């Protein structure tokens, strides 16, 4: 069973930066996919970005240019660097992971509403952006 644990949430002023981390364990296949999602208060879950262990990255349009996803394969640790944060970035941030055969589909749709390759979810870390 793959497990993921997020960390790094907190309260930041608008315009600031924050880095989230997510450690995954329990992979048994060689191809991995990990991703970040966000759920704002009263909203549905939104896909933000994904990273596969073969280097493929995808982003939702809402965070392109402000957020950067990266994956440290040696540590099975996923990061999300967030810059120019806005009050509307406030929400619970979730990490997810998946595994499969070589180059299986690992991506988030541009609109953030669909995602592929992710089956295991963390409990989330809260990010609050104050104005």
PDB file of C-alpha atoms in Angstrom:
ATOM      1  CA  UNK A   1       0.000   0.000   0.000  1.00  0.00           C
ATOM      2  CA  UNK A   2       1.412   3.370  -1.029  1.00  0.00           C
ATOM      3  CA  UNK A   3       1.296   6.004   1.681  1.00  0.00           C
ATOM      4  CA  UNK A   4       1.876   9.737   1.355  1.00  0.00           C
ATOM      5  CA  UNK A   5       2.404  12.350   4.043  1.00  0.00           C
ATOM      6  CA  UNK A   6       2.329  16.088   3.378  1.00  0.00           C
ATOM      7  CA  UNK A   7       4.042  18.839   5.354  1.00  0.00           C
ATOM      8  CA  UNK A   8       4.947  22.499   5.076  1.00  0.00           C
ATOM      9  CA  UNK A   9       1.586  24.235   5.310  1.00  0.00           C
ATOM     10  CA  UNK A  10       1.130  27.398   7.317  1.00  0.00           C
ATOM     11  CA  UNK A  11       0.039  31.018   7.215  1.00  0.00           C
ATOM     12  CA  UNK A  12       1.756  33.393   4.818  1.00  0.00           C
ATOM     13  CA  UNK A  13       1.051  36.971   3.815  1.00  0.00           C
ATOM     14  CA  UNK A  14      -0.153  37.685   0.299  1.00  0.00           C
ATOM     15  CA  UNK A  15       2.783  38.002  -2.073  1.00  0.00           C
ATOM     16  CA  UNK A  16       4.874  35.579  -0.066  1.00  0.00           C
ATOM     17  CA  UNK A  17       6.194  32.108  -0.800  1.00  0.00           C
ATOM     18  CA  UNK A  18       5.846  28.674   0.706  1.00  0.00           C
ATOM     19  CA  UNK A  19       7.217  25.212  -0.021  1.00  0.00           C
ATOM     20  CA  UNK A  20       5.210  22.067   0.564  1.00  0.00           C
ATOM     21  CA  UNK A  21       6.710  18.596   0.840  1.00  0.00           C
ATOM     22  CA  UNK A  22       5.250  15.138   0.448  1.00  0.00           C
ATOM     23  CA  UNK A  23       6.982  11.865   1.247  1.00  0.00           C
ATOM     24  CA  UNK A  24       5.735   8.677  -0.365  1.00  0.00           C
ATOM     25  CA  UNK A  25       6.447   5.096   0.643  1.00  0.00           C
ATOM     26  CA  UNK A  26       5.367   1.630  -0.393  1.00  0.00           C
ATOM     27  CA  UNK A  27       5.947   1.757  -4.147  1.00  0.00           C
ATOM     28  CA  UNK A  28       6.369  -1.698  -5.661  1.00  0.00           C
ATOM     29  CA  UNK A  29       6.431  -0.773  -9.358  1.00  0.00           C
ATOM     30  CA  UNK A  30       9.195   1.147 -11.058  1.00  0.00           C
ATOM     31  CA  UNK A  31       7.064   3.921 -12.563  1.00  0.00           C
ATOM     32  CA  UNK A  32       5.661   6.466 -10.142  1.00  0.00           C
ATOM     33  CA  UNK A  33       3.394   9.473 -10.395  1.00  0.00           C
ATOM     34  CA  UNK A  34       2.848  12.092  -7.709  1.00  0.00           C
ATOM     35  CA  UNK A  35       0.790  15.239  -7.680  1.00  0.00           C
ATOM     36  CA  UNK A  36      -0.586  18.193  -5.737  1.00  0.00           C
ATOM     37  CA  UNK A  37      -4.202  19.164  -5.330  1.00  0.00           C
ATOM     38  CA  UNK A  38      -5.976  21.987  -3.557  1.00  0.00           C
ATOM     39  CA  UNK A  39      -9.393  22.316  -1.989  1.00  0.00           C
ATOM     40  CA  UNK A  40     -10.486  25.828  -1.105  1.00  0.00           C
ATOM     41  CA  UNK A  41     -13.177  26.336   1.548  1.00  0.00           C
ATOM     42  CA  UNK A  42     -16.540  25.412   0.079  1.00  0.00           C
ATOM     43  CA  UNK A  43     -15.025  24.306  -3.234  1.00  0.00           C
ATOM     44  CA  UNK A  44     -14.219  21.020  -4.905  1.00  0.00           C
ATOM     45  CA  UNK A  45     -10.781  19.527  -5.194  1.00  0.00           C
ATOM     46  CA  UNK A  46      -8.607  21.083  -7.920  1.00  0.00           C
ATOM     47  CA  UNK A  47      -5.605  19.467  -9.532  1.00  0.00           C
ATOM     48  CA  UNK A  48      -2.493  21.669  -9.565  1.00  0.00           C
ATOM     49  CA  UNK A  49       0.468  19.721 -10.919  1.00  0.00           C
ATOM     50  CA  UNK A  50       1.923  16.252 -11.390  1.00  0.00           C
ATOM     51  CA  UNK A  51       5.417  14.796 -11.618  1.00  0.00           C
ATOM     52  CA  UNK A  52       6.426  11.369 -12.873  1.00  0.00           C
ATOM     53  CA  UNK A  53       9.686   9.741 -11.856  1.00  0.00           C
ATOM     54  CA  UNK A  54      10.809   9.760 -15.496  1.00  0.00           C
ATOM     55  CA  UNK A  55      10.792  13.572 -15.479  1.00  0.00           C
ATOM     56  CA  UNK A  56       7.407  14.332 -17.010  1.00  0.00           C
ATOM     57  CA  UNK A  57       5.658  17.335 -15.433  1.00  0.00           C
ATOM     58  CA  UNK A  58       2.200  18.794 -15.994  1.00  0.00           C
ATOM     59  CA  UNK A  59       0.523  21.897 -14.578  1.00  0.00           C
ATOM     60  CA  UNK A  60      -2.972  23.273 -14.369  1.00  0.00           C
ATOM     61  CA  UNK A  61      -3.303  26.669 -16.009  1.00  0.00           C
ATOM     62  CA  UNK A  62      -4.263  28.255 -12.688  1.00  0.00           C
ATOM     63  CA  UNK A  63      -0.761  27.812 -11.232  1.00  0.00           C
ATOM     64  CA  UNK A  64       1.543  27.970 -14.241  1.00  0.00           C
ATOM     65  CA  UNK A  65       4.267  30.521 -13.690  1.00  0.00           C
ATOM     66  CA  UNK A  66       3.709  30.777  -9.914  1.00  0.00           C
ATOM     67  CA  UNK A  67       4.014  27.202  -8.660  1.00  0.00           C
ATOM     68  CA  UNK A  68       6.822  24.742  -9.408  1.00  0.00           C
ATOM     69  CA  UNK A  69       6.581  21.017  -8.797  1.00  0.00           C
ATOM     70  CA  UNK A  70       9.652  18.849  -8.381  1.00  0.00           C
ATOM     71  CA  UNK A  71      10.330  15.252  -7.444  1.00  0.00           C
ATOM     72  CA  UNK A  72      13.390  13.907  -5.663  1.00  0.00           C
ATOM     73  CA  UNK A  73      13.385  10.304  -6.840  1.00  0.00           C
ATOM     74  CA  UNK A  74      16.065   9.199  -4.398  1.00  0.00           C
ATOM     75  CA  UNK A  75      13.936  10.343  -1.469  1.00  0.00           C
ATOM     76  CA  UNK A  76      10.487   9.698  -3.000  1.00  0.00           C
ATOM     77  CA  UNK A  77       9.748  13.254  -1.977  1.00  0.00           C
ATOM     78  CA  UNK A  78       7.585  15.659  -3.918  1.00  0.00           C
ATOM     79  CA  UNK A  79       7.794  19.423  -3.514  1.00  0.00           C
ATOM     80  CA  UNK A  80       5.595  22.338  -4.455  1.00  0.00           C
ATOM     81  CA  UNK A  81       7.245  25.751  -4.520  1.00  0.00           C
ATOM     82  CA  UNK A  82       4.588  28.439  -4.392  1.00  0.00           C
ATOM     83  CA  UNK A  83       5.324  32.104  -5.095  1.00  0.00           C
ATOM     84  CA  UNK A  84       3.325  35.332  -5.361  1.00  0.00           C
ATOM     85  CA  UNK A  85       0.693  33.763  -3.156  1.00  0.00           C
ATOM     86  CA  UNK A  86      -2.809  35.207  -3.170  1.00  0.00           C
ATOM     87  CA  UNK A  87      -5.660  34.939  -0.658  1.00  0.00           C
ATOM     88  CA  UNK A  88      -7.485  32.715  -3.168  1.00  0.00           C
ATOM     89  CA  UNK A  89      -4.642  30.176  -2.841  1.00  0.00           C
ATOM     90  CA  UNK A  90      -5.914  29.449   0.656  1.00  0.00           C
ATOM     91  CA  UNK A  91      -7.050  25.883   1.147  1.00  0.00           C
ATOM     92  CA  UNK A  92      -6.135  22.364   2.073  1.00  0.00           C
ATOM     93  CA  UNK A  93      -3.339  21.040  -0.092  1.00  0.00           C
ATOM     94  CA  UNK A  94      -3.256  17.318  -0.777  1.00  0.00           C
ATOM     95  CA  UNK A  95      -0.556  15.093  -2.169  1.00  0.00           C
ATOM     96  CA  UNK A  96      -1.395  12.002  -4.163  1.00  0.00           C
ATOM     97  CA  UNK A  97       0.639   9.164  -5.620  1.00  0.00           C
ATOM     98  CA  UNK A  98       0.274   6.335  -8.079  1.00  0.00           C
ATOM     99  CA  UNK A  99       2.334   3.631  -9.704  1.00  0.00           C
ATOM    100  CA  UNK A 100       2.198   1.571 -12.829  1.00  0.00           C
ATOM    101  CA  UNK A 101       3.979   0.238 -15.868  1.00  0.00           C
ATOM    102  CA  UNK A 102       6.527   2.230 -17.819  1.00  0.00           C
ATOM    103  CA  UNK A 103       5.327   5.703 -18.907  1.00  0.00           C
ATOM    104  CA  UNK A 104       1.792   5.201 -17.662  1.00  0.00           C
ATOM    105  CA  UNK A 105      -0.395   8.283 -17.876  1.00  0.00           C
ATOM    106  CA  UNK A 106       0.510  10.793 -15.176  1.00  0.00           C
ATOM    107  CA  UNK A 107      -1.029  14.223 -15.619  1.00  0.00           C
ATOM    108  CA  UNK A 108      -3.472  16.862 -14.501  1.00  0.00           C
ATOM    109  CA  UNK A 109      -5.761  18.522 -17.011  1.00  0.00           C
ATOM    110  CA  UNK A 110      -5.151  22.176 -17.848  1.00  0.00           C
ATOM    111  CA  UNK A 111      -8.377  23.109 -16.142  1.00  0.00           C
ATOM    112  CA  UNK A 112      -7.496  21.148 -13.000  1.00  0.00           C
ATOM    113  CA  UNK A 113     -10.698  19.153 -13.066  1.00  0.00           C
ATOM    114  CA  UNK A 114      -9.296  15.842 -14.256  1.00  0.00           C
ATOM    115  CA  UNK A 115      -6.223  13.869 -13.373  1.00  0.00           C
ATOM    116  CA  UNK A 116      -4.606  10.540 -14.246  1.00  0.00           C
ATOM    117  CA  UNK A 117      -2.240   8.156 -12.537  1.00  0.00           C
ATOM    118  CA  UNK A 118      -2.992   8.996  -8.909  1.00  0.00           C
ATOM    119  CA  UNK A 119      -4.709   6.609  -6.517  1.00  0.00           C
ATOM    120  CA  UNK A 120      -3.314   7.150  -3.032  1.00  0.00           C
ATOM    121  CA  UNK A 121      -3.999  10.299  -1.045  1.00  0.00           C
ATOM    122  CA  UNK A 122      -2.531  12.063   1.954  1.00  0.00           C
ATOM    123  CA  UNK A 123      -4.535  13.801   4.667  1.00  0.00           C
ATOM    124  CA  UNK A 124      -3.564  17.275   3.527  1.00  0.00           C
ATOM    125  CA  UNK A 125      -1.758  20.303   4.870  1.00  0.00           C
ATOM    126  CA  UNK A 126      -3.476  23.648   5.407  1.00  0.00           C
ATOM    127  CA  UNK A 127      -2.251  26.769   3.631  1.00  0.00           C
ATOM    128  CA  UNK A 128      -3.671  30.137   4.642  1.00  0.00           C
ATOM    129  CA  UNK A 129      -2.802  33.316   2.759  1.00  0.00           C
ATOM    130  CA  UNK A 130      -3.585  36.488   4.649  1.00  0.00           C
ATOM    131  CA  UNK A 131      -4.292  39.774   2.859  1.00  0.00           C
TER     132      UNK A 131
END
